Short mmCIF file of C-alpha atoms in Angstrom, two decimals:
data_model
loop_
_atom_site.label_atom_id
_atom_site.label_comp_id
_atom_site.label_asym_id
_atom_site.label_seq_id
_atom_site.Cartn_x
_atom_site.Cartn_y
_atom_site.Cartn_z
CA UNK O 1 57.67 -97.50 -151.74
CA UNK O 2 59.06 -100.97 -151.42
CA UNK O 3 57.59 -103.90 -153.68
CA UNK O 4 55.86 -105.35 -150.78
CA UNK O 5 54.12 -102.27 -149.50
CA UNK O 6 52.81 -101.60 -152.96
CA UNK O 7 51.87 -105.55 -153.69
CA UNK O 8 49.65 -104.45 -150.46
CA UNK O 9 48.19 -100.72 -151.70
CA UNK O 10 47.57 -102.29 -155.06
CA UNK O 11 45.96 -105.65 -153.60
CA UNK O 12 43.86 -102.89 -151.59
CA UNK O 13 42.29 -101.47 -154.87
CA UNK O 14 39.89 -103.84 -156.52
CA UNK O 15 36.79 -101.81 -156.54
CA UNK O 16 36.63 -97.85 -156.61
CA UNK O 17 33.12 -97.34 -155.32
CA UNK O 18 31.10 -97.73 -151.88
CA UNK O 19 27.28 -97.65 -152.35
CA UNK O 20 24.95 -94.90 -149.97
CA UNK O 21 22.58 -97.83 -150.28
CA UNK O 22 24.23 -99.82 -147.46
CA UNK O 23 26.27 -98.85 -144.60
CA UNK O 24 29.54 -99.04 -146.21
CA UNK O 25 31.84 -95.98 -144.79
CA UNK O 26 32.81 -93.32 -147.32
CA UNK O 27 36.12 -93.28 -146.74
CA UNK O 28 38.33 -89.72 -148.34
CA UNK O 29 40.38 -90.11 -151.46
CA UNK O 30 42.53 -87.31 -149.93
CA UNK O 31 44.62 -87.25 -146.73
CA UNK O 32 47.85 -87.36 -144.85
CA UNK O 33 48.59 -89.51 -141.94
CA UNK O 34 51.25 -90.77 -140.27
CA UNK O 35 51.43 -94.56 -140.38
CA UNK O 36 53.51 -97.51 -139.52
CA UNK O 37 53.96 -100.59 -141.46
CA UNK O 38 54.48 -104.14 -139.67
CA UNK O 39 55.39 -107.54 -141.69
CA UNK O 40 55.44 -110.47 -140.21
CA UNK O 41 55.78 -114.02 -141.64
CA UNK O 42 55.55 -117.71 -140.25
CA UNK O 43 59.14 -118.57 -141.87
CA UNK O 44 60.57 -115.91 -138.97
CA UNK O 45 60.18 -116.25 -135.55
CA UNK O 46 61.20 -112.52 -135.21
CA UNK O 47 59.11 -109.88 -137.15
CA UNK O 48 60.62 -107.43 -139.93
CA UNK O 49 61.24 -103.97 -138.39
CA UNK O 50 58.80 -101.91 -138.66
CA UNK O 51 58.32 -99.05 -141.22
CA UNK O 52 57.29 -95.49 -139.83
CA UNK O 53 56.46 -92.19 -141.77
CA UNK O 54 53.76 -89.56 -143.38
CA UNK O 55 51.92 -90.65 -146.35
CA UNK O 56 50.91 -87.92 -148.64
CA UNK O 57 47.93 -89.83 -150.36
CA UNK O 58 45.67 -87.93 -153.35
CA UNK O 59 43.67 -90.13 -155.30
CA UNK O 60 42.14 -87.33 -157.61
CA UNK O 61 45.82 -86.26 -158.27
CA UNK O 62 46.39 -89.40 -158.94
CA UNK O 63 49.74 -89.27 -156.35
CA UNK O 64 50.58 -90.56 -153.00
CA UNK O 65 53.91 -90.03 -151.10
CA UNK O 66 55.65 -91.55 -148.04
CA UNK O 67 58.54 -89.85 -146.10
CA UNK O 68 59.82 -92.79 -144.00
CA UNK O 69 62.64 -93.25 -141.71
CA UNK O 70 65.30 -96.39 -143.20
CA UNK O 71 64.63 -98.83 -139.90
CA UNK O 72 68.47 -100.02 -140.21
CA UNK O 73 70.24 -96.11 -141.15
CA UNK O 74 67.99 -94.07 -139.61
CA UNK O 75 68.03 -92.25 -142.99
CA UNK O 76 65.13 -90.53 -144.10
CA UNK O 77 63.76 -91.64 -147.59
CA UNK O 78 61.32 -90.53 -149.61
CA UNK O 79 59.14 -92.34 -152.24
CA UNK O 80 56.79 -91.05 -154.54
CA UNK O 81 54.68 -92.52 -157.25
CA UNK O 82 52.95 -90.40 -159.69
CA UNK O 83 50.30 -92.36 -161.35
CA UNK O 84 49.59 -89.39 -163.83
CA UNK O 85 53.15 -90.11 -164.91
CA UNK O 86 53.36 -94.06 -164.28
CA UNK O 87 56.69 -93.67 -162.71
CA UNK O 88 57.92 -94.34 -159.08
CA UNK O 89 60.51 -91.68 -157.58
CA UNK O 90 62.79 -92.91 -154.40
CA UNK O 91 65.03 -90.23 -153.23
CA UNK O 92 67.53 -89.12 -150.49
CA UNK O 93 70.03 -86.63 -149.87
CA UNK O 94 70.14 -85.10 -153.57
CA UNK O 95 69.92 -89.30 -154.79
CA UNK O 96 67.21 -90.40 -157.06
CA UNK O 97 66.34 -93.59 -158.52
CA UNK O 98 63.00 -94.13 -160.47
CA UNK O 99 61.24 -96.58 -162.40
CA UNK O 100 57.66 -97.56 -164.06
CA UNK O 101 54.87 -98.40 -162.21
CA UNK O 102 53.02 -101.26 -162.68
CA UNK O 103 49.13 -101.46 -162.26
CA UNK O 104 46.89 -99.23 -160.99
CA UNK O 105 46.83 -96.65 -158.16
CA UNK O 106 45.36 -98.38 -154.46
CA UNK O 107 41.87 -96.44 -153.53
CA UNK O 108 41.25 -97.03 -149.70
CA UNK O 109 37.36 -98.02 -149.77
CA UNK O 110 35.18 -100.83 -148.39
CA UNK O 111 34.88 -103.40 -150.94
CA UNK O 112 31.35 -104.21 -152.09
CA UNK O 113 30.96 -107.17 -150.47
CA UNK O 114 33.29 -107.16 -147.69
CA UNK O 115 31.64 -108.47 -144.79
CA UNK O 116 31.06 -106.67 -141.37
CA UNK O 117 33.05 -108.23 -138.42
CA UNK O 118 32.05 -106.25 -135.33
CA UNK O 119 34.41 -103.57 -133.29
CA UNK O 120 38.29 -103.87 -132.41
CA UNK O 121 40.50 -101.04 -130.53
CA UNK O 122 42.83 -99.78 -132.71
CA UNK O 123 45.33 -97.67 -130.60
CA UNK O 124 42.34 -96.56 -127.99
CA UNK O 125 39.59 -95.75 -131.25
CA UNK O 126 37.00 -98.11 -131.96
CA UNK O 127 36.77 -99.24 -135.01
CA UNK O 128 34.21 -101.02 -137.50
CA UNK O 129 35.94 -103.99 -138.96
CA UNK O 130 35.62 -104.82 -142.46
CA UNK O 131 37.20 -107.86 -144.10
CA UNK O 132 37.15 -108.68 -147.97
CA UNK O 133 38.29 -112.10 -149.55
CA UNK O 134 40.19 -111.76 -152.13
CA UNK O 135 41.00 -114.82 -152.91
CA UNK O 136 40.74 -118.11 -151.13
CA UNK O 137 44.53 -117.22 -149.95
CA UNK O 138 44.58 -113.34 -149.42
CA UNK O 139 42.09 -111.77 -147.17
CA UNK O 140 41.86 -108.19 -146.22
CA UNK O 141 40.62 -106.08 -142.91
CA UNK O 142 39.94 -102.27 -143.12
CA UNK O 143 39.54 -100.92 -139.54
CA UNK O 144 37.32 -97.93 -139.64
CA UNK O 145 36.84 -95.40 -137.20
CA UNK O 146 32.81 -94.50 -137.56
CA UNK O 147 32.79 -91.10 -136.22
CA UNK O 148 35.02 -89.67 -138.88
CA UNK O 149 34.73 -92.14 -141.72
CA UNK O 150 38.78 -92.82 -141.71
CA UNK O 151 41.04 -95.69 -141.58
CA UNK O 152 42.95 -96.60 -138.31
CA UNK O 153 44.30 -100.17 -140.22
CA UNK O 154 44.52 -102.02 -142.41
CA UNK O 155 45.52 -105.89 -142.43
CA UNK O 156 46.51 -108.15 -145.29
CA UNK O 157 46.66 -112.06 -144.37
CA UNK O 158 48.21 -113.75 -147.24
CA UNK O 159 48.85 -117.61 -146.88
CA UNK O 160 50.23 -119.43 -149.52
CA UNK O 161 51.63 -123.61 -149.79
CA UNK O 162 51.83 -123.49 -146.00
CA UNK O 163 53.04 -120.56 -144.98
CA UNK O 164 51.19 -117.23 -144.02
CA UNK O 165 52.44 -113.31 -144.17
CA UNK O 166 50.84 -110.56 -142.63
CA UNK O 167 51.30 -107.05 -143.36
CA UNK O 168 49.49 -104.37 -140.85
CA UNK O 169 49.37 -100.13 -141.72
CA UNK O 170 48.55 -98.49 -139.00
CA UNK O 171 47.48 -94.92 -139.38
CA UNK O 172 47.32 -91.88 -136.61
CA UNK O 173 46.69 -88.29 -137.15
CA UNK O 174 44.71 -88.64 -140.08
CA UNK O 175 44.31 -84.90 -141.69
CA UNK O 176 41.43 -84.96 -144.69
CA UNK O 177 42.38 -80.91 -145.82
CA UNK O 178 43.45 -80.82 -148.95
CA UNK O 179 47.47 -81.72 -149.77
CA UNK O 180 49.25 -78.71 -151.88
CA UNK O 181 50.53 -79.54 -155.22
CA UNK O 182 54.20 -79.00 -154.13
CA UNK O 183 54.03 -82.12 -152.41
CA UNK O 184 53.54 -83.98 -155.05
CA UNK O 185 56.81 -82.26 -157.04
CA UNK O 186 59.61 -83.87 -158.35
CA UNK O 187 63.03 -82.92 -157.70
CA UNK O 188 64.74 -81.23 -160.30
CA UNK O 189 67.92 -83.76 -160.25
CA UNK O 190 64.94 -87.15 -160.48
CA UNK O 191 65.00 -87.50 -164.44
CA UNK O 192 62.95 -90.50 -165.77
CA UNK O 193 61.19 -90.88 -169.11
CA UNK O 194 57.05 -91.50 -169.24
CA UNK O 195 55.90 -93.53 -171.35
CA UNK O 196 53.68 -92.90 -174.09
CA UNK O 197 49.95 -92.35 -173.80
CA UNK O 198 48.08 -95.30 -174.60
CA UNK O 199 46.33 -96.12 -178.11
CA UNK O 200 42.90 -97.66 -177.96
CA UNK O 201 42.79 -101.00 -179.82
CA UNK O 202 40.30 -100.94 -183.13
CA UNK O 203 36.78 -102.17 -182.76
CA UNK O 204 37.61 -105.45 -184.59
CA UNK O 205 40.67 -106.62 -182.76
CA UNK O 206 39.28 -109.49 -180.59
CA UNK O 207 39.03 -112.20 -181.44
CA UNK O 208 42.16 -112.53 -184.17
CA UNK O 209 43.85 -109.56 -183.67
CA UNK O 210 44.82 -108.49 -180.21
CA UNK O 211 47.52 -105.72 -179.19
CA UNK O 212 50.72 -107.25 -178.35
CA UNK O 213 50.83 -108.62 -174.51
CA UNK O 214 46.90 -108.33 -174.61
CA UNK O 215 44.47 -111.54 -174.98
CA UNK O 216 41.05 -111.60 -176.41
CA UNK O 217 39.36 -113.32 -173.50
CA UNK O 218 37.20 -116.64 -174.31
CA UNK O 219 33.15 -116.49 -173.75
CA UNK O 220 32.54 -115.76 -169.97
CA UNK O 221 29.85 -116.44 -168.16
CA UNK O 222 29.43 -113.58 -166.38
CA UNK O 223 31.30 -110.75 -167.53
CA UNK O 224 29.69 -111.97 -171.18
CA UNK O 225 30.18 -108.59 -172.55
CA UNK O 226 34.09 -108.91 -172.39
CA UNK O 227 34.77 -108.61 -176.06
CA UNK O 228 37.88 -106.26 -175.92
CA UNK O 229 41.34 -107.22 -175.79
CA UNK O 230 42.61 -108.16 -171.90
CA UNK O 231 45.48 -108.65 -170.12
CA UNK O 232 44.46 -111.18 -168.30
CA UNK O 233 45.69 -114.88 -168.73
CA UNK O 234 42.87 -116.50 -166.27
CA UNK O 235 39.84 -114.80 -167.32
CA UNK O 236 37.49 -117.61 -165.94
CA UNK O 237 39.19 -117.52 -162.55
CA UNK O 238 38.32 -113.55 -162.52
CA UNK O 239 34.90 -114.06 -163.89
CA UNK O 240 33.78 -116.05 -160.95
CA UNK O 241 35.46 -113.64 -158.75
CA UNK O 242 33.46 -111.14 -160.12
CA UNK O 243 30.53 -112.81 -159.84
CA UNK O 244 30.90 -113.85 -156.40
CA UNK O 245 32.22 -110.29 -155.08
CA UNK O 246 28.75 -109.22 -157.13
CA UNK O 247 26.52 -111.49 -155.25
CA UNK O 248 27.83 -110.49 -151.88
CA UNK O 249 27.12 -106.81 -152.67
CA UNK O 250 23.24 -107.71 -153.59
CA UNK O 251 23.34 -110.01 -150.48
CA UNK O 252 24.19 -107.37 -148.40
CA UNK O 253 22.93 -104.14 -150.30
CA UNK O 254 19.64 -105.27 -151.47
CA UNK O 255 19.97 -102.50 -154.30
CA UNK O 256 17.52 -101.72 -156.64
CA UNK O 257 17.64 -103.40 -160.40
CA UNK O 258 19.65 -100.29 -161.83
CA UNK O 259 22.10 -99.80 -159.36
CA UNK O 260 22.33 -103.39 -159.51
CA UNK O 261 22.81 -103.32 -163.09
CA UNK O 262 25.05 -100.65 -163.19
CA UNK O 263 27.54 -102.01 -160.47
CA UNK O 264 27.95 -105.08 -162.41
CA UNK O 265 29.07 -103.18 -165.10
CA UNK O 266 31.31 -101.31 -163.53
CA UNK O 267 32.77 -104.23 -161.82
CA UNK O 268 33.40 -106.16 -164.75
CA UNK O 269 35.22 -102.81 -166.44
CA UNK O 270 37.25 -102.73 -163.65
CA UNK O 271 38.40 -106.24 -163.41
CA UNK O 272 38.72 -106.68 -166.88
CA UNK O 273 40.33 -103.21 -168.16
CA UNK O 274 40.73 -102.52 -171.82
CA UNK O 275 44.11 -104.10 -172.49
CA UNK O 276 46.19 -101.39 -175.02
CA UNK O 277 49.74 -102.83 -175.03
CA UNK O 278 50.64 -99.90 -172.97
CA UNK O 279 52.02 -99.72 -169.40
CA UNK O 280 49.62 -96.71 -168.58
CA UNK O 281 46.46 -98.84 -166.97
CA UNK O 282 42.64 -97.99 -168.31
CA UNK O 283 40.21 -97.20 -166.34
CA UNK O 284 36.31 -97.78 -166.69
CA UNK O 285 34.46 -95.23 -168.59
CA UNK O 286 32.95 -92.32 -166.80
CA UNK O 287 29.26 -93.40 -167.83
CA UNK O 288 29.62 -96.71 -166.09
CA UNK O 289 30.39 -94.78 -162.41
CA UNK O 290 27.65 -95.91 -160.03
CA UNK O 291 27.20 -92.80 -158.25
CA UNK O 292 23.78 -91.76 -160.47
CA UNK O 293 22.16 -94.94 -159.45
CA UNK O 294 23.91 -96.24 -156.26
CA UNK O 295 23.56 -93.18 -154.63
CA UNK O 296 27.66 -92.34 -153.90
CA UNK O 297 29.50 -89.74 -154.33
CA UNK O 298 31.76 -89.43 -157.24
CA UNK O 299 34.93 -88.47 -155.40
CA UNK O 300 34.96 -92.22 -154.23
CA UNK O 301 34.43 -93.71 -158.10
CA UNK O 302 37.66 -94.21 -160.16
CA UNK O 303 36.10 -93.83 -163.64
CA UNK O 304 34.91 -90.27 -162.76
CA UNK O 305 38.73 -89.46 -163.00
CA UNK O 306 39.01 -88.21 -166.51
CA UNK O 307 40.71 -90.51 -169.15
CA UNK O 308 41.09 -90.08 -173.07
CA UNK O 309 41.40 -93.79 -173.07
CA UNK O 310 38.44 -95.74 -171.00
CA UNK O 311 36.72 -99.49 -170.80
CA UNK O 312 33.23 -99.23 -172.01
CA UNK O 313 31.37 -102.27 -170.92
CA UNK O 314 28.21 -102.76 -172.22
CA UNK O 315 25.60 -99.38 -172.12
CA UNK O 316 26.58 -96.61 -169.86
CA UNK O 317 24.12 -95.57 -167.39
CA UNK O 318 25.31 -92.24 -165.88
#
């Protein structure tokens, strides 16, 4: 998948959980769809062309696929990342190219704290609109059919020193059975070394003695319990992020003190991942997973996914 479609799938996972205490949709961490994939910036008068194909998408599996057409060679290309591996696979006609992965696979949910913008048609299905700030220049819509609890869009609106770029998935034919493995295969001619598992950093190693390319992040104010190594060079800036995404959820939720409790937790594990030195990325312990206390399921919680190496922050509750 091109850099700018996954800049977009990985903007679109900040927060692997949707609460049964509000009426956030429970969106599948399994399907295929076709979609179609529209950029379009303020610098061009003309929009890119568009971007049509079948996404393969298992979040379990920790995979996704997309089989699109080349809009200029009418060539059909295929792209898969396997997160399991941390290694992206374009191919074509008996050509392969690969390379690592950066960050973490996208999980399609309703953020916590996205707020609820009312009904737009979305090629003749109307859909709930849901639109989550992610920062004060990057704001994201998820277009939800209600009936089935699927995406029809979504829309990232990123505008930065004066100019704005939107990028628009559309999807159709959305299929929620279960994806065989063989999908998810690599060729036999794609050869591309993993890296190594990651090492978890000794207790002691924040503050003095970090893994190389982490940080040991200063005192927070919200996320006070931060006293791992990071990766993160703005930790304040994230912090208040946290906080404010937090604050919406209550707003809007009105959970009770444990689920509460326990989603702040996981947020800050989330946002502020155990930093190892390794390209792999760390997910939050399975014992900080709202699903005991918020009510969701676990199929739409990221630290249920096993993982040898996890962030603990603070107690676990589940």
């Amino acid at each position: 998948m091109n850099k700018l479609i996954s800049f977009l799938l990985v903007s679109l996972f900040l927060v692997a959980v949707a609460s049964a205490q509000t009426s956030y949709p429970n969106l599948p961490t399994e399907f295929t769809a076709d979609v179609e994939i529209q950029v379009e910036t303020s610098q061009s008068p003309f929009p890119m062309p568009s971007i049509s194909g079948t996404m393969y998408y298992a979040y379990q599996k920790r995979v996704q696929r997309m089989d699109s057409t080349d809009p200029m060679f009418g060539q059909t290309v295929t792209t898969l990342d396997r997160y399991d591996q941390m290694n992206e696979y374009n191919f074509a006609s008996g050509d392969c190219k690969c390379s690592p992965i950066s960050g973490d696979m996208p999980l399609y949910t309703v953020l916590p704290g996205s707020t609820y913008q009312g009904q737009s048609n979305v090629n003749g299905v109307e859909s709930d609109q849901w639109m989550f700030s992610l920062s004060p220049s990057v704001n994201i819509s998820l277009f939800v059919d209600p009936t089935r609890e699927i995406l029809t869009q979504a829309v990232m609106l990123v505008s930065q020193q004066g100019t704005t770029m939107t990028t628009t998935i559309t999807f159709s034919n959305v299929n929620t059975n279960s994806i065989s493995d063989d999908i998810f295969e690599v060729p036999a001619y794609c050869q591309c070394p993993t890296p190594a598992p990651p090492v978890i950093p000794p207790a002691n190693a924040c503050p003095g003695n970090p893994p190389s390319g982490c940080n040991c992040a200063p005192a927070l104010s919200f996320c006070s319990e931060v006293n791992y190594p990071i990766d993160s060079s703005d930790a304040p800036s994230v912090d208040a992020m946290i906080e404010q995404t937090f604050n919406n959820f209550v707003s809007f939720a009105q959970p009770t003190a444990a689920c509460a409790s326990n989603m702040k937790s996981f947020l800050c594990a989330t946002l502020f991942p155990l930093c190892t030195g390794s390209i792999i990325p760390v997910l939050p312990c399975a014992n900080l997973c709202p699903s005991c206390s918020c009510g969701a399921g676990n199929n739409t919680c990221a630290a249920a996914l096993p993982n040898t190496v996890c962030t603990q922050y603070g107690n676990g509750f589940c």
